[in-house]
CSV table of C-alpha atoms (C1' of nucleotides) in Angstrom, one decimal:
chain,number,residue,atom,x,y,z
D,1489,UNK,CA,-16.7,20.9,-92.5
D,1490,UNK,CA,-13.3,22.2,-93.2
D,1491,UNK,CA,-12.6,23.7,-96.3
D,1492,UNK,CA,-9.9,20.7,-97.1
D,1493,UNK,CA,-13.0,18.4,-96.9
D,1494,UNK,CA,-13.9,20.2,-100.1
D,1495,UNK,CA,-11.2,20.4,-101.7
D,1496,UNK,CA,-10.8,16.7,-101.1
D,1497,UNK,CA,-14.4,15.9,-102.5
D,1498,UNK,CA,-14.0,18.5,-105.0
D,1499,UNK,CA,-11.3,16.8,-106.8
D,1500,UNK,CA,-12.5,13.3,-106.5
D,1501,UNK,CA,-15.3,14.2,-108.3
D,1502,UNK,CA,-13.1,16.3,-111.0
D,1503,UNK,CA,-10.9,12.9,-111.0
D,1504,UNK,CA,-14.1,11.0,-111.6
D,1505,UNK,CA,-15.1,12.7,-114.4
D,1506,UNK,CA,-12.1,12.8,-116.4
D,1507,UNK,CA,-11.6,9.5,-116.1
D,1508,UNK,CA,-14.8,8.7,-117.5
D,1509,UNK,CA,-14.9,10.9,-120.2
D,1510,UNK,CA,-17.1,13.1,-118.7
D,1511,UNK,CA,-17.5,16.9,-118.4
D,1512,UNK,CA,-17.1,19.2,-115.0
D,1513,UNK,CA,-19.3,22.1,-115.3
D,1514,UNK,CA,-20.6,24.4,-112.6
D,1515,UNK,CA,-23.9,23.1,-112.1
D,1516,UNK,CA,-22.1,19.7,-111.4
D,1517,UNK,CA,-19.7,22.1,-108.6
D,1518,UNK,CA,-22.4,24.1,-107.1
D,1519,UNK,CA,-24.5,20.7,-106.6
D,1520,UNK,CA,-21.4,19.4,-104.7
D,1521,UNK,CA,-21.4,22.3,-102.9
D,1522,UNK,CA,-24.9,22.0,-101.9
D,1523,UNK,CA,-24.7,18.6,-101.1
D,1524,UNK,CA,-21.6,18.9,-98.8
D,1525,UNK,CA,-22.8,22.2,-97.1
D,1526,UNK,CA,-26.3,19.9,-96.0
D,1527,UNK,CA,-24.5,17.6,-94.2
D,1528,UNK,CA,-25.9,14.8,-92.8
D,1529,UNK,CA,-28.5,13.1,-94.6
D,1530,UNK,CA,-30.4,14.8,-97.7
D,1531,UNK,CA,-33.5,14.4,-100.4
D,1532,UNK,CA,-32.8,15.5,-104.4
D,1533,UNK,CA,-35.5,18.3,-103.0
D,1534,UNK,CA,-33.5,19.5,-100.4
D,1535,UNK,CA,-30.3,20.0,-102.2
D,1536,UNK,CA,-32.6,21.6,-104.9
D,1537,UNK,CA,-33.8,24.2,-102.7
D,1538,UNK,CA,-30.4,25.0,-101.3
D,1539,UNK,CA,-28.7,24.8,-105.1
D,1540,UNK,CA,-31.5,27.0,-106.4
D,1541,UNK,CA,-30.7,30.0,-103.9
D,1542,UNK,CA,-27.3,30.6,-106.2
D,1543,UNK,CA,-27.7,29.1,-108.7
D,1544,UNK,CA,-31.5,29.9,-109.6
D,1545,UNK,CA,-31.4,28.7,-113.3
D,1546,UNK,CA,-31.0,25.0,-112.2
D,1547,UNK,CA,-33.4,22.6,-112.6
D,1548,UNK,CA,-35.1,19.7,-110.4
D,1549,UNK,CA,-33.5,17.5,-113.4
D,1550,UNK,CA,-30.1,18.2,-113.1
D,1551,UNK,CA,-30.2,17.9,-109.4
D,1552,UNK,CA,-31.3,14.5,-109.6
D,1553,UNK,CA,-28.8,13.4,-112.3
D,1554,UNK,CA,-25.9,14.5,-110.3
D,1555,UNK,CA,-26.8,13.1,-107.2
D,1556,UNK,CA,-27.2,9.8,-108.9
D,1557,UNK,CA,-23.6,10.7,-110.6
D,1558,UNK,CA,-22.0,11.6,-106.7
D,1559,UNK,CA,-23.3,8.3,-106.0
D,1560,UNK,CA,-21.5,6.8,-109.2
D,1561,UNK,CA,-18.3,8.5,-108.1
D,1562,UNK,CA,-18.8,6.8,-104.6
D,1563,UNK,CA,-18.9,10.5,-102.9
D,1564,UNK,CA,-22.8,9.6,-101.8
D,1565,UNK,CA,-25.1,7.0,-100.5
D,1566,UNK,CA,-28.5,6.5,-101.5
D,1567,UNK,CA,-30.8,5.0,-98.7
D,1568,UNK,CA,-34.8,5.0,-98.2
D,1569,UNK,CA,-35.4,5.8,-95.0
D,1570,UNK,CA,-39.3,7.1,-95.6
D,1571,UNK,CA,-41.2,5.4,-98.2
D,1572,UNK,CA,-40.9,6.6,-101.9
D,1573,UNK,CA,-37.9,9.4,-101.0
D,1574,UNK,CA,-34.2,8.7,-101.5
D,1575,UNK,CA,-32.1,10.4,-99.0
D,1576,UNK,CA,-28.5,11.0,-99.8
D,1577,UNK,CA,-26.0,10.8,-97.3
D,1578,UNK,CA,-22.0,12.0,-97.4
D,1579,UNK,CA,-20.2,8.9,-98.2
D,1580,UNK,CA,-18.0,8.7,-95.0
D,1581,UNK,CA,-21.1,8.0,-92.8
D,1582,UNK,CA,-21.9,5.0,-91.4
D,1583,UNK,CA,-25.4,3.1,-92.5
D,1584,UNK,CA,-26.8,2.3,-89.5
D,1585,UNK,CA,-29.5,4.5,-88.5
D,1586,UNK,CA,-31.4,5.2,-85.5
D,1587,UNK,CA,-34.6,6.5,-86.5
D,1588,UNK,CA,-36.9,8.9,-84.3
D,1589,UNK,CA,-40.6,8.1,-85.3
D,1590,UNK,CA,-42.0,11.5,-84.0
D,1591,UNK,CA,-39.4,14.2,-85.1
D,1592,UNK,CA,-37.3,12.5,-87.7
D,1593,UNK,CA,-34.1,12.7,-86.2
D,1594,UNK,CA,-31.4,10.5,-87.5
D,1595,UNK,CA,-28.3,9.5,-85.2
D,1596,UNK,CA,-25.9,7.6,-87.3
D,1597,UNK,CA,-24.1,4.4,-85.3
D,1598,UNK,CA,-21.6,1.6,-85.3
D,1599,UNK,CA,-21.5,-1.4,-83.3
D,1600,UNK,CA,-18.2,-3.7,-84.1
D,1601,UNK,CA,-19.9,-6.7,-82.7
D,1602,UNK,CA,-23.1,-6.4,-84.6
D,1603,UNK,CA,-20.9,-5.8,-88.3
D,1604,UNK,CA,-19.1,-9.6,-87.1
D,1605,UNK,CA,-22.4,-11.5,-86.8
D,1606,UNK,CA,-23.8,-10.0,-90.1
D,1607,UNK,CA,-20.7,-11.4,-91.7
D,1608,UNK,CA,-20.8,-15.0,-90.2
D,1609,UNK,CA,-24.4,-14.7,-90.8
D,1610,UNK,CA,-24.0,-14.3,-94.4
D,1611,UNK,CA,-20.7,-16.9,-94.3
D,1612,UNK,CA,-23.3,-19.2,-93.1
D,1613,UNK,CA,-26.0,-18.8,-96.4
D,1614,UNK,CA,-22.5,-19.0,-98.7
D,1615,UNK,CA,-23.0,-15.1,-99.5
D,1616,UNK,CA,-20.3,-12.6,-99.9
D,1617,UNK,CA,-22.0,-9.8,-98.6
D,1618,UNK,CA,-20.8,-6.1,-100.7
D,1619,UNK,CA,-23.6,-3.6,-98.2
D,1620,UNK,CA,-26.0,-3.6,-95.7
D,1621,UNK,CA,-28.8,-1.3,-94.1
D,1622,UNK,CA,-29.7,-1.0,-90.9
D,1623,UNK,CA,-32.6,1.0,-89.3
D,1624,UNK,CA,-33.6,1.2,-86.1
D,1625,UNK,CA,-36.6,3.1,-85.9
D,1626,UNK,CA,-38.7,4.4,-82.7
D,1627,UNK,CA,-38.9,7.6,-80.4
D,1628,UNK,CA,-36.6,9.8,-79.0
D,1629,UNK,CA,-36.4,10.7,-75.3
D,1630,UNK,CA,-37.4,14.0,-76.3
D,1631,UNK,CA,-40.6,13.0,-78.6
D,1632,UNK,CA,-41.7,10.6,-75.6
D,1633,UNK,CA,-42.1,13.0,-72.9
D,1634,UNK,CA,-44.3,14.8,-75.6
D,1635,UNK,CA,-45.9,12.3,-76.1
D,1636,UNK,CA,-45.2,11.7,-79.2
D,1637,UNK,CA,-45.0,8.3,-79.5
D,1638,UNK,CA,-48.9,6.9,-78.7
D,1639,UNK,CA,-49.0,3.3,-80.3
S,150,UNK,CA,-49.5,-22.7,-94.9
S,151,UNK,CA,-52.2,-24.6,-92.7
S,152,UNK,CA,-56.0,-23.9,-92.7
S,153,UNK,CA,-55.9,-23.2,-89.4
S,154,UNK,CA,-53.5,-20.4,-89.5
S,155,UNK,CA,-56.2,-19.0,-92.5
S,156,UNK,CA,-58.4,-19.3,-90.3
S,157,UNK,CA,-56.7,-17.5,-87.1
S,158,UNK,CA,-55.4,-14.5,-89.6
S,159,UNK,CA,-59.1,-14.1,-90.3
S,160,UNK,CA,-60.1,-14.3,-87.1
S,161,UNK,CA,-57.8,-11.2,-86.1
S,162,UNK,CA,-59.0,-9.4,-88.6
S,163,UNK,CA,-62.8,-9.9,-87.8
S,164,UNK,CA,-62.0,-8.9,-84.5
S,165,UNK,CA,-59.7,-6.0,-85.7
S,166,UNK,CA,-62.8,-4.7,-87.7
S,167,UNK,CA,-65.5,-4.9,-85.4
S,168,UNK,CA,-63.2,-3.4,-82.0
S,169,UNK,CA,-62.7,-0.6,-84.7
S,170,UNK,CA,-66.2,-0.3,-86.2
S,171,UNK,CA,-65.3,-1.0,-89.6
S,172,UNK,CA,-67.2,-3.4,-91.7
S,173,UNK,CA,-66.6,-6.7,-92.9
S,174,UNK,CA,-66.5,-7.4,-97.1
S,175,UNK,CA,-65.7,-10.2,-99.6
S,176,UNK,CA,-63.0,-8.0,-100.7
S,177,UNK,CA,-61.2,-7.9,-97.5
S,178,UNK,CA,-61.5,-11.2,-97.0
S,179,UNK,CA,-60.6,-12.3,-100.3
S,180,UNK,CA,-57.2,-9.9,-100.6
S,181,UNK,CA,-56.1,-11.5,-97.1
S,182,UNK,CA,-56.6,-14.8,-98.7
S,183,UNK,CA,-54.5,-14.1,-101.6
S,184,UNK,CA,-51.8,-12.0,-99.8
S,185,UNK,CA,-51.7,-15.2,-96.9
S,186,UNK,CA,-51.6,-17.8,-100.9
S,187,UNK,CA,-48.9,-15.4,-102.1
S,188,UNK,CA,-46.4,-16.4,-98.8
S,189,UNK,CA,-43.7,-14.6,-98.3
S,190,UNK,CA,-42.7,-11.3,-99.5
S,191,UNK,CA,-45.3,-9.4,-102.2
S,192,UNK,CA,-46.3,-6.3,-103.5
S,193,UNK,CA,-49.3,-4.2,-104.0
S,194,UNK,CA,-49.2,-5.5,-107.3
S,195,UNK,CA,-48.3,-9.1,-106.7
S,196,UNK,CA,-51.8,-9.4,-104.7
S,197,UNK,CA,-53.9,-7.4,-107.3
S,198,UNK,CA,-53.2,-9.9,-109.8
S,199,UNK,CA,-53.9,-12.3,-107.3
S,200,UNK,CA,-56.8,-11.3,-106.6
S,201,UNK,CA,-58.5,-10.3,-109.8
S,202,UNK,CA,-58.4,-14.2,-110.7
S,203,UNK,CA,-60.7,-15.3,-108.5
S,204,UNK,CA,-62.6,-11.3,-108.2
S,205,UNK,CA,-62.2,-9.5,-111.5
S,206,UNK,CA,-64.1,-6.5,-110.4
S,207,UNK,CA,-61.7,-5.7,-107.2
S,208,UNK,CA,-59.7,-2.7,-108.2
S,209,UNK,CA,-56.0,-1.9,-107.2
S,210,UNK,CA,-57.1,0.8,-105.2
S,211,UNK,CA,-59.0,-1.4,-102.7
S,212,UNK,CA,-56.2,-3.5,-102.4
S,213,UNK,CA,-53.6,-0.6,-101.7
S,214,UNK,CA,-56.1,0.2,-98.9
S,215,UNK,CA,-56.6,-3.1,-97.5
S,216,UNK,CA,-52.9,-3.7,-97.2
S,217,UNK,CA,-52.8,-0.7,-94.9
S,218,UNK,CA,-55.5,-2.0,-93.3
S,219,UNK,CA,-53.4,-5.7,-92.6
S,220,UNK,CA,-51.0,-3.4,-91.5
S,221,UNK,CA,-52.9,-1.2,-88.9
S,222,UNK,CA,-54.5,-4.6,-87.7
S,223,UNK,CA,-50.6,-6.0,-87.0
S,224,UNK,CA,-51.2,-9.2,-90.0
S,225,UNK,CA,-48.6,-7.5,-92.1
S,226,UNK,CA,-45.5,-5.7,-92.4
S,227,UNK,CA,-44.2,-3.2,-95.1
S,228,UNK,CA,-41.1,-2.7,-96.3
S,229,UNK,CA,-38.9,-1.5,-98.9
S,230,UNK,CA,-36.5,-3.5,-100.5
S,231,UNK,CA,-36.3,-2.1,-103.8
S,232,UNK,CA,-36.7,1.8,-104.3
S,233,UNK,CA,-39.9,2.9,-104.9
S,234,UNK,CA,-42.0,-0.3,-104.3
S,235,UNK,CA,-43.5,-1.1,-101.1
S,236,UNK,CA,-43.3,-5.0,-100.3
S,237,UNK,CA,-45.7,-6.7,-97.5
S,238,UNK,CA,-44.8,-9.5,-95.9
S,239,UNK,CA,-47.3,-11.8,-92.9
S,240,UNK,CA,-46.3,-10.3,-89.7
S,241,UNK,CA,-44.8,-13.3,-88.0
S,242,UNK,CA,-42.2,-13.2,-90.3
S,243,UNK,CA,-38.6,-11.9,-89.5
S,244,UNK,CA,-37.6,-8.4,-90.4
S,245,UNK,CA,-33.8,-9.1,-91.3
S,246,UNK,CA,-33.4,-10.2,-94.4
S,247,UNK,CA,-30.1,-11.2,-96.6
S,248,UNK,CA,-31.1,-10.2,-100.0
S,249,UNK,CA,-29.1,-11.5,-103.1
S,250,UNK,CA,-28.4,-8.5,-105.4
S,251,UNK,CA,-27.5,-11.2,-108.3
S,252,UNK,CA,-31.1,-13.3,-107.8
S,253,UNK,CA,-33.6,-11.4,-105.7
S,254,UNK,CA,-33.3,-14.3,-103.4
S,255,UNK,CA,-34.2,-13.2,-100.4
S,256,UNK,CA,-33.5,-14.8,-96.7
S,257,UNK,CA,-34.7,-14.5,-93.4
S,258,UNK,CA,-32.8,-14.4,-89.8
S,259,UNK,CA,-32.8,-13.8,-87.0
S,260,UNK,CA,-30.1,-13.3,-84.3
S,261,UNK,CA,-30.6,-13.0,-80.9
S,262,UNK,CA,-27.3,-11.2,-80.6
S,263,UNK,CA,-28.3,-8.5,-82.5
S,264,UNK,CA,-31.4,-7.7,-81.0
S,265,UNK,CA,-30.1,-7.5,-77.8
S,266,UNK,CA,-27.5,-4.8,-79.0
S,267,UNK,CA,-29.8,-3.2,-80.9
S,268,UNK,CA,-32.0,-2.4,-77.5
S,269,UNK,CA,-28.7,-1.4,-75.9
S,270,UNK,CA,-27.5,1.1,-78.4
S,271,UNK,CA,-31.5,2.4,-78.1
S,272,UNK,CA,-31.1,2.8,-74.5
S,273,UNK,CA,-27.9,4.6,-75.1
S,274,UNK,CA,-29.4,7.6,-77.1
S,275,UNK,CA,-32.5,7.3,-75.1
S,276,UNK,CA,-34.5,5.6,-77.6
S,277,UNK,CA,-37.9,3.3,-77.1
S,278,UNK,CA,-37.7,1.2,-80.2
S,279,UNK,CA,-40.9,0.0,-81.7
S,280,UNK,CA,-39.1,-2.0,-85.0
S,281,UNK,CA,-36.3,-2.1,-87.0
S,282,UNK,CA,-34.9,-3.5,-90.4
S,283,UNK,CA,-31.8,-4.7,-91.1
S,284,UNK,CA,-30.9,-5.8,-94.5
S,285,UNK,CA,-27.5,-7.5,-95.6
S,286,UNK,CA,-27.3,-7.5,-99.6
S,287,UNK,CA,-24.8,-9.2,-101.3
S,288,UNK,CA,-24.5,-12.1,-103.4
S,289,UNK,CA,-25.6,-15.9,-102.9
S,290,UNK,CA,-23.1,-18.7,-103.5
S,291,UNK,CA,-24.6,-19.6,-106.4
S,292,UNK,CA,-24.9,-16.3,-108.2
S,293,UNK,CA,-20.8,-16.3,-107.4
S,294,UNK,CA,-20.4,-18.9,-109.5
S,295,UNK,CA,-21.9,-18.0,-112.1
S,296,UNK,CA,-19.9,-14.8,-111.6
S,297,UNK,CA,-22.8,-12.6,-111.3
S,298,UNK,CA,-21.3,-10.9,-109.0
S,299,UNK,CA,-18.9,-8.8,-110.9
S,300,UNK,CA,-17.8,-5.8,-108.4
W,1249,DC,C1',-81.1,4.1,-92.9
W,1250,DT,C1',-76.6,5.3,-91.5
W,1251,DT,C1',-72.0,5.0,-92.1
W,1252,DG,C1',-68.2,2.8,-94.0
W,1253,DG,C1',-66.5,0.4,-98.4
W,1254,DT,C1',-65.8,0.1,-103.2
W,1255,DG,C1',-64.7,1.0,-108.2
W,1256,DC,C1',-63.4,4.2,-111.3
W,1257,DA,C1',-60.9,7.8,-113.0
W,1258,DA,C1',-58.4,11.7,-112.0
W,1259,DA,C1',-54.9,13.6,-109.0
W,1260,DT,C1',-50.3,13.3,-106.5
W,1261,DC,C1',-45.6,12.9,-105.8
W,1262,DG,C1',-41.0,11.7,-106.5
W,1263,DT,C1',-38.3,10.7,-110.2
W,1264,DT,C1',-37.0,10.0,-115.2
W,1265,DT,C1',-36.8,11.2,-120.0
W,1266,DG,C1',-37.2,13.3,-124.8
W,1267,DC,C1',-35.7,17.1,-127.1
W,1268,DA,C1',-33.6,21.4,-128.8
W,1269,DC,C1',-30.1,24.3,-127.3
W,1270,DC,C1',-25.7,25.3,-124.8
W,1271,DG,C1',-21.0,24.8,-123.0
W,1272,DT,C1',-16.7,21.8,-122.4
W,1273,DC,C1',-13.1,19.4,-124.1
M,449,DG,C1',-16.6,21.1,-134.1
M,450,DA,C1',-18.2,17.0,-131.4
M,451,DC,C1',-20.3,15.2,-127.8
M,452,DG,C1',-21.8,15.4,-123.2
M,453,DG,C1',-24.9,18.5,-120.2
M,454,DT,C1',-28.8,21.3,-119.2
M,455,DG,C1',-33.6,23.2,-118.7
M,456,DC,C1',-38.1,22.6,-119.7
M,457,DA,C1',-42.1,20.2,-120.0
M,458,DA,C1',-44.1,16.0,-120.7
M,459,DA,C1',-43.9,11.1,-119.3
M,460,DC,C1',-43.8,7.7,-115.6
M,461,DG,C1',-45.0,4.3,-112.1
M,462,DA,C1',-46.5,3.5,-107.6
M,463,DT,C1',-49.8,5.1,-104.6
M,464,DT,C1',-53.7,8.1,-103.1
M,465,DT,C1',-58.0,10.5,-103.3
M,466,DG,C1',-62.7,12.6,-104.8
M,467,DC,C1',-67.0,11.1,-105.8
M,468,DA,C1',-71.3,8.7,-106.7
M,469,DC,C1',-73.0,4.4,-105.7
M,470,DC,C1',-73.3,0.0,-102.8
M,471,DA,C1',-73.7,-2.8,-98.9
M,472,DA,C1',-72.8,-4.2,-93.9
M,473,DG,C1',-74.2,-3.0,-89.4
DNA sequence: CTTGGTGCAAATCGTTTGCACCGTC
DNA sequence: GACGGTGCAAACGATTTGCACCAAG
């Protein structure tokens, strides 16, 4: 990710928190930080560890409370993709998922056509749809010829 | 729901038990009563209460395993909905779902259209799919009037 | 009578919270 | 200075597990 990326996210957050009165400290950066240099699709334990290799003196706590702020501030998603773990994604990713079963590989997609049905479908009920989650789960070519995917 | 279907959910599972060597019980049999009585979409919990009407000595802990069971012997589903909380639902029921955020109401479709694009985009990244969930949330027309729906 | 099932309570695991202290604004 | 933020440890809530006892095959 290019160090404008950042910058970019860096100051949304910055803009965030003034705005709401809140403070910008450096556990709040370095959490960022962590959370951007990931990539991809994250758990509060993840970050943690990464966070924890500069910054040692931050706790479990303060990871999950900022996370849950990046969310706030519409930098992050939260999603469940196993049970009982919250996975954080970068805001600019899609939210439909494609699953592997045997290795946990994610591959993010998009499909036009399939975004215009969800919205007629909801039209249809009378709902004004605001998000929506979509997971495709099964094996990938690789965890198949392993043999992987028995069942 | 009919008693036949009762008695064809039953029926699996007998045969689900004794192909696998496991033994019938009143408790199994009564927690697939009550999650079949509950309809729709439960939880652990939702059962265990359930339950405990009609058997006050079954415990939670039998029930968290026989829903597993249900599971393994392709009677029920799981799925998350809310964080945290793992809700079952009778396997011939959809797994798309509109859920309204205002209400908890929560829908079932089903588009052909979809699923077709789904397999594609599988085949695409080489993918064998073996399920998939695909949730739209939003709000229901009448939780917009009521203007529940504030964001 | 063997092996799986059950109830209970204790243990887990991810996440949240109460509290005293610390750092921004 | 005031008030939000932090670390720690204790609290939580959903689910799991160890164990001694029970019951289906």
């Amino acid at each position: 990710m290019a160090e404008e990326a950042y910058e970019d996210a860096r100051s949304r957050l910055a803009e965030y928190l003034s705005r709401h009165g809140l403070k910008q400290t450096r556990q709040r950066e370095a959490i960022l930080d962590a959370f951007l240099d990931a990539r991809g699709h994250v758990t509060s334990e993840d970050v943690y560890e990464r966070v924890r290799q500069d910054h040692p003196d931050i706790g479990t706590a303060t990871v999950y409370r900022t996370l849950k702020l990046l969310v706030d501030a519409g930098l992050a998603n939260a999603s469940t993709f196993r049970e009982g773990v919250t996975v954080y994604e970068s805001d600019t990713e899609h939210h439909d998922h494609l699953v592997c079963l045997g290795c946990g590989e994610i591959i993010e997609f998009e499909c036009p056509s399939i975004e215009a049905r969800q919205l007629e479908i909801a039209n249809e009920h009378g709902y004004r749809l605001t998000r929506h989650r979509h997971h495709l789960f099964g094996y990938c070519g690789k965890c198949q010829r392993q043999g992987l995917d028995s069942r």
